[in-house]
Amino acid sequence: MAKHETPMLDELVSGPWPSFVDDLKQLAAHRAKNEDNIEYQIPVDVVEDLLGILELSFKHGRTHWKHGGIVGVFGYGGGVIGRYCDQPQNFSGVAHFHTMRVAQPGGKFYKTDYLKQLCDLWDLRGSGVTNMHGSTGDIIFLGTTTPQLEEIFYELTHNINQDLGGSGSNLRTPADCIGQARCEYACYDTQDLCYDLTQEYQDELHRPAFPYKFKFKFDGCPNGCVASIARSDLSFIGTWKDDIKIDQEAVAAYIGGEFPPNAGAHSGRDWGAFDIQKEVIDNCPTECMWMDGKQLKIDDRECNRCMHCINVMPRALRIGDERGLSILAGAKAPILDGAQMGTLIVPFIEAVAPYTKIKEEVIEPIWDWWMEEGKNRERLGELMKRQGLQRVIEVLGVDPDPRMVQEPRSNPYVFWKEDEVEGGWERDINEFRKHHQR
Amino acid sequence: MDYEEAKNLVVEGLTKKQKSKSKFYFNDLAKLIGEKPRAAKKYVNQMVTEGILEYWSSGSTSMYGLPGTGKQAAAEHED
């Protein structure tokens, strides 16, 4: 019989979709039976108490968690988020219920051995409840006690070759798409850049000195599979400078129905014959494509890398050869001022190891500015909004570029300063009046 | 500035403010030390390593305090 009655939680089980309540009950029963004879290092009934306190919160309409704390592992200011229950007498299994953030492997590639090791560790020293993955991308371990934190950290770093992720006012665990490992659209090696910056900025990841959180995310192409443009303070999106490569024979094969569009992704129902005009050319946002007889033509100067044509006809159209990435800054979720998408600050930069230019000319100047002038709990995007994109351009030491403007007159942020204007603001009014009547 | 000087400035500064608050943002410490954030960070890191300061984190924001101060230690059953 369950330790706590949970009539309200049970309502969640009755719906048509799978419920986390089912999962938790299954785990609670599994821990109680303990068929694997695990020497649980935290209370066996942690999951039952988790269900119990959630039921109580539903009943009272308020939380019974106390969030945040001084707990962590030695030398690290992030990766552990303290959580305590305010009803420890009735729910002793969750008196401490700390979260640990574990850095995810690049591109979230796992071997099953690795997952088993993580789960075994967490069954032994934690609640067994995980979140795969948290919003930042980390593997989230939910619920353990303070004495287990150092033990888990030791196992992770010495036996599983994995580190804790970022939390608090730190650089958060950088996240990337699968990149060139599996994807022909990737314009740079996302995993190499992600790993390189993770290693380079270990101090920023583990020892908090920023005004607030800071996120890097890496998309190999403008398809944006990790949505870096919306989810990171500095977003790295692969792009190319030259022309889309066209294989006219393959274009003809798509038109003739030999190749399924979108690599067969929509083949679940009959959409009729492929219509290149309707499905590709008319959908081009910059109207830069047309058919010249049987030849597909693209005015590449007008292309804005929306990726639609390449996605529909991957065997006929390929990304260009002069590849690199664009950097956008300032995306954030809506805590203050509403959500913001990233703003383009570097239209094109080569992404070649050791990435010195990216580090020294973009990341570090941005950090220096934000650390000095950002208010407490102010995200980079909010600082950009407060001081203006012109200030960002000054910080980076680059010239304004039309590509930084979303559309004419929407963000006219460039104002002349006195030292940029010949003669400054001073003028001889008498001289002026000689040429201009009052 | 040497480490000892920075340490004294921080400990003195935080002790003075103990009555009104026990947790401080990194920028508060950098101002006490009087250095730019990157330079101040080296001193602050060392103070944490030596146990002169401790981290506090809500999960989204990190702060610093003198160990054992404020309600936190008692509230978390850590004292």
Coordinates of N, CA and C in Angstrom, one line a residue, chain A residues 206-297:
Chain A
H206 N 32.2 27.2 -13.6 CA 32.1 26.6 -12.2 C 32.2 27.7 -11.1
R207 N 32.7 28.8 -11.4 CA 32.9 29.8 -10.3 C 32.1 31.1 -10.7
P208 N 31.0 31.3 -10.1 CA 30.1 32.4 -10.5 C 30.6 33.8 -10.3
A209 N 30.7 34.6 -11.3 CA 31.1 36.0 -11.2 C 30.4 36.9 -12.2
F210 N 29.4 36.3 -12.9 CA 28.6 37.1 -13.8 C 27.5 37.8 -13.1
P211 N 26.9 38.8 -13.7 CA 25.7 39.4 -13.1 C 24.5 38.4 -13.0
Y212 N 24.5 37.5 -13.9 CA 23.3 36.5 -14.0 C 23.8 35.4 -14.9
K213 N 22.9 34.5 -15.3 CA 23.2 33.4 -16.1 C 23.7 33.8 -17.5
F214 N 24.5 33.0 -18.2 CA 25.0 33.3 -19.5 C 25.0 32.0 -20.3
K215 N 24.4 32.0 -21.5 CA 24.3 30.7 -22.2 C 24.9 30.8 -23.6
F216 N 25.7 29.8 -24.0 CA 26.2 29.6 -25.4 C 25.4 28.5 -26.0
K217 N 25.0 28.6 -27.2 CA 24.4 27.4 -27.9 C 24.9 27.5 -29.3
F218 N 25.0 26.3 -29.9 CA 25.7 26.1 -31.2 C 24.8 25.4 -32.2
D219 N 24.3 26.1 -33.2 CA 23.6 25.5 -34.3 C 24.5 25.4 -35.5
G220 N 24.5 24.2 -36.1 CA 25.4 24.0 -37.3 C 24.9 24.7 -38.5
C221 N 23.6 25.0 -38.6 CA 23.1 25.6 -39.8 C 21.9 26.4 -39.4
P222 N 21.3 27.2 -40.3 CA 20.2 28.1 -39.9 C 18.9 27.3 -39.6
N223 N 18.9 26.0 -39.8 CA 17.7 25.2 -39.4 C 17.5 25.4 -37.9
G224 N 18.6 25.5 -37.2 CA 18.6 25.8 -35.7 C 18.0 24.7 -34.9
C225 N 18.5 23.5 -35.0 CA 17.9 22.4 -34.2 C 18.0 22.6 -32.7
V226 N 18.9 23.4 -32.2 CA 18.9 23.7 -30.7 C 18.3 25.0 -30.4
A227 N 17.8 25.7 -31.5 CA 17.1 27.0 -31.3 C 17.9 28.0 -30.6
S228 N 19.2 28.0 -30.9 CA 20.1 28.9 -30.2 C 19.7 30.4 -30.3
I229 N 19.1 30.7 -31.4 CA 18.7 32.1 -31.6 C 17.7 32.6 -30.6
A230 N 17.0 31.7 -30.0 CA 15.9 32.1 -29.0 C 16.4 31.7 -27.6
R231 N 17.4 30.9 -27.4 CA 17.6 30.3 -26.1 C 19.0 30.7 -25.5
S232 N 19.8 31.5 -26.2 CA 21.1 31.7 -25.7 C 21.6 33.1 -25.8
D233 N 22.4 33.5 -24.8 CA 22.9 34.9 -24.8 C 23.9 35.1 -26.0
L234 N 24.6 34.1 -26.3 CA 25.5 34.1 -27.5 C 25.1 32.9 -28.3
S235 N 24.6 33.2 -29.5 CA 24.1 32.1 -30.4 C 25.1 32.0 -31.6
F236 N 25.6 30.8 -31.8 CA 26.5 30.5 -33.0 C 25.7 29.7 -34.0
I237 N 25.5 30.3 -35.2 CA 24.7 29.7 -36.2 C 25.5 29.5 -37.5
G238 N 25.7 28.3 -37.9 CA 26.5 28.1 -39.1 C 25.9 28.7 -40.4
T239 N 26.7 29.2 -41.2 CA 26.2 29.8 -42.5 C 27.4 29.7 -43.5
W240 N 27.1 30.2 -44.7 CA 28.1 30.2 -45.8 C 28.0 31.5 -46.6
K241 N 29.2 31.8 -47.2 CA 29.3 33.1 -47.9 C 29.0 33.0 -49.4
D242 N 29.3 31.8 -50.0 CA 29.2 31.7 -51.5 C 27.9 31.2 -51.9
D243 N 27.8 30.5 -53.0 CA 26.5 30.2 -53.5 C 26.0 28.8 -53.1
I244 N 24.7 28.6 -53.0 CA 24.1 27.2 -52.8 C 24.5 26.4 -54.0
K245 N 25.0 25.2 -53.8 CA 25.4 24.3 -54.9 C 24.2 23.6 -55.5
I246 N 24.1 23.7 -56.8 CA 22.9 23.1 -57.4 C 23.3 22.0 -58.3
D247 N 22.6 20.8 -58.1 CA 22.8 19.7 -59.0 C 21.5 19.6 -59.9
Q248 N 21.6 20.1 -61.1 CA 20.4 20.3 -62.0 C 19.8 18.9 -62.3
E249 N 20.6 17.9 -62.4 CA 20.0 16.6 -62.7 C 19.1 16.1 -61.5
A250 N 19.6 16.4 -60.3 CA 18.8 16.0 -59.1 C 17.5 16.8 -59.0
V251 N 17.6 18.1 -59.4 CA 16.4 19.0 -59.5 C 15.4 18.3 -60.4
A252 N 15.9 17.9 -61.6 CA 14.9 17.2 -62.5 C 14.4 15.9 -61.9
A253 N 15.2 15.2 -61.1 CA 14.7 14.0 -60.5 C 13.6 14.3 -59.5
Y254 N 13.8 15.4 -58.7 CA 12.7 15.7 -57.8 C 11.4 16.1 -58.6
I255 N 11.6 16.9 -59.6 CA 10.4 17.3 -60.4 C 9.7 16.0 -61.0
G256 N 10.6 15.1 -61.5 CA 10.1 13.9 -62.1 C 9.5 12.8 -61.1
G257 N 9.7 13.1 -59.8 CA 9.1 12.2 -58.8 C 10.1 11.1 -58.4
E258 N 11.3 11.1 -58.9 CA 12.2 10.0 -58.6 C 12.7 10.1 -57.2
F259 N 12.9 11.3 -56.7 CA 13.3 11.5 -55.3 C 12.1 12.0 -54.5
P260 N 11.9 11.5 -53.3 CA 10.8 12.1 -52.5 C 11.2 13.4 -51.9
P261 N 10.4 14.5 -51.9 CA 10.8 15.7 -51.3 C 11.0 15.6 -49.8
N262 N 11.7 16.5 -49.2 CA 12.1 16.4 -47.7 C 12.6 15.0 -47.3
A263 N 13.3 14.4 -48.2 CA 13.9 13.1 -47.9 C 12.8 12.1 -47.4
G264 N 11.6 12.3 -47.9 CA 10.5 11.3 -47.5 C 9.9 11.6 -46.2
A265 N 10.2 12.7 -45.6 CA 9.8 13.0 -44.2 C 8.2 13.1 -44.1
H266 N 7.6 13.5 -45.2 CA 6.1 13.7 -45.2 C 5.4 12.6 -46.0
S267 N 6.1 11.5 -46.1 CA 5.5 10.4 -47.0 C 4.4 9.6 -46.4
G268 N 4.0 10.0 -45.2 CA 2.9 9.3 -44.5 C 1.6 9.4 -45.2
R269 N 1.4 10.3 -46.0 CA 0.1 10.4 -46.8 C 0.3 10.9 -48.2
D270 N -0.6 10.8 -49.0 CA -0.4 11.2 -50.4 C -0.7 12.7 -50.6
W271 N 0.3 13.4 -50.9 CA 0.2 14.9 -51.0 C 0.1 15.2 -52.5
G272 N 0.1 14.2 -53.4 CA 0.1 14.5 -54.8 C 1.5 14.7 -55.4
A273 N 1.6 14.9 -56.7 CA 2.9 15.0 -57.3 C 3.6 16.3 -56.8
F274 N 4.9 16.1 -56.7 CA 5.8 17.3 -56.2 C 5.7 18.4 -57.2
D275 N 5.4 19.6 -56.6 CA 5.3 20.8 -57.5 C 6.4 21.8 -57.0
I276 N 7.4 21.9 -57.8 CA 8.6 22.7 -57.4 C 8.2 24.2 -57.2
Q277 N 7.3 24.7 -58.1 CA 6.9 26.1 -58.1 C 6.2 26.4 -56.7
K278 N 5.2 25.5 -56.4 CA 4.4 25.7 -55.2 C 5.1 25.4 -53.9
E279 N 5.9 24.3 -54.0 CA 6.5 23.9 -52.7 C 7.9 24.4 -52.4
V280 N 8.5 25.0 -53.4 CA 9.9 25.5 -53.2 C 9.9 27.0 -53.6
I281 N 9.7 27.3 -54.9 CA 10.0 28.6 -55.4 C 9.1 29.7 -54.7
D282 N 7.8 29.3 -54.7 CA 6.8 30.3 -54.1 C 7.0 30.4 -52.6
N283 N 7.7 29.5 -52.0 CA 7.9 29.6 -50.5 C 9.2 30.3 -50.1
C284 N 9.9 30.7 -51.1 CA 11.2 31.4 -50.9 C 10.9 32.8 -50.3
P285 N 11.4 33.1 -49.1 CA 11.0 34.4 -48.4 C 11.5 35.6 -49.2
T286 N 12.7 35.4 -49.9 CA 13.2 36.6 -50.6 C 13.0 36.5 -52.1
E287 N 12.2 35.6 -52.5 CA 11.8 35.4 -53.9 C 13.0 35.4 -54.8
C288 N 14.0 34.7 -54.4 CA 15.3 34.7 -55.2 C 15.5 33.5 -56.1
M289 N 14.4 32.7 -56.3 CA 14.5 31.5 -57.1 C 13.6 31.5 -58.2
W290 N 14.0 30.9 -59.3 CA 13.0 30.8 -60.5 C 13.5 29.6 -61.4
M291 N 12.6 29.2 -62.2 CA 13.0 28.2 -63.2 C 13.3 28.9 -64.5
D292 N 14.4 28.5 -65.1 CA 14.8 29.0 -66.4 C 14.8 27.8 -67.3
G293 N 13.6 27.6 -68.0 CA 13.4 26.3 -68.7 C 13.4 25.2 -67.7
K294 N 14.3 24.2 -67.8 CA 14.4 23.1 -66.9 C 15.4 23.3 -65.8
Q295 N 16.1 24.5 -65.9 CA 17.1 24.8 -64.9 C 16.6 25.6 -63.7
L296 N 17.0 25.2 -62.5 CA 16.6 26.0 -61.3 C 17.7 27.1 -61.1
K297 N 17.3 28.3 -61.0 CA 18.2 29.4 -60.8 C 18.0 30.1 -59.4

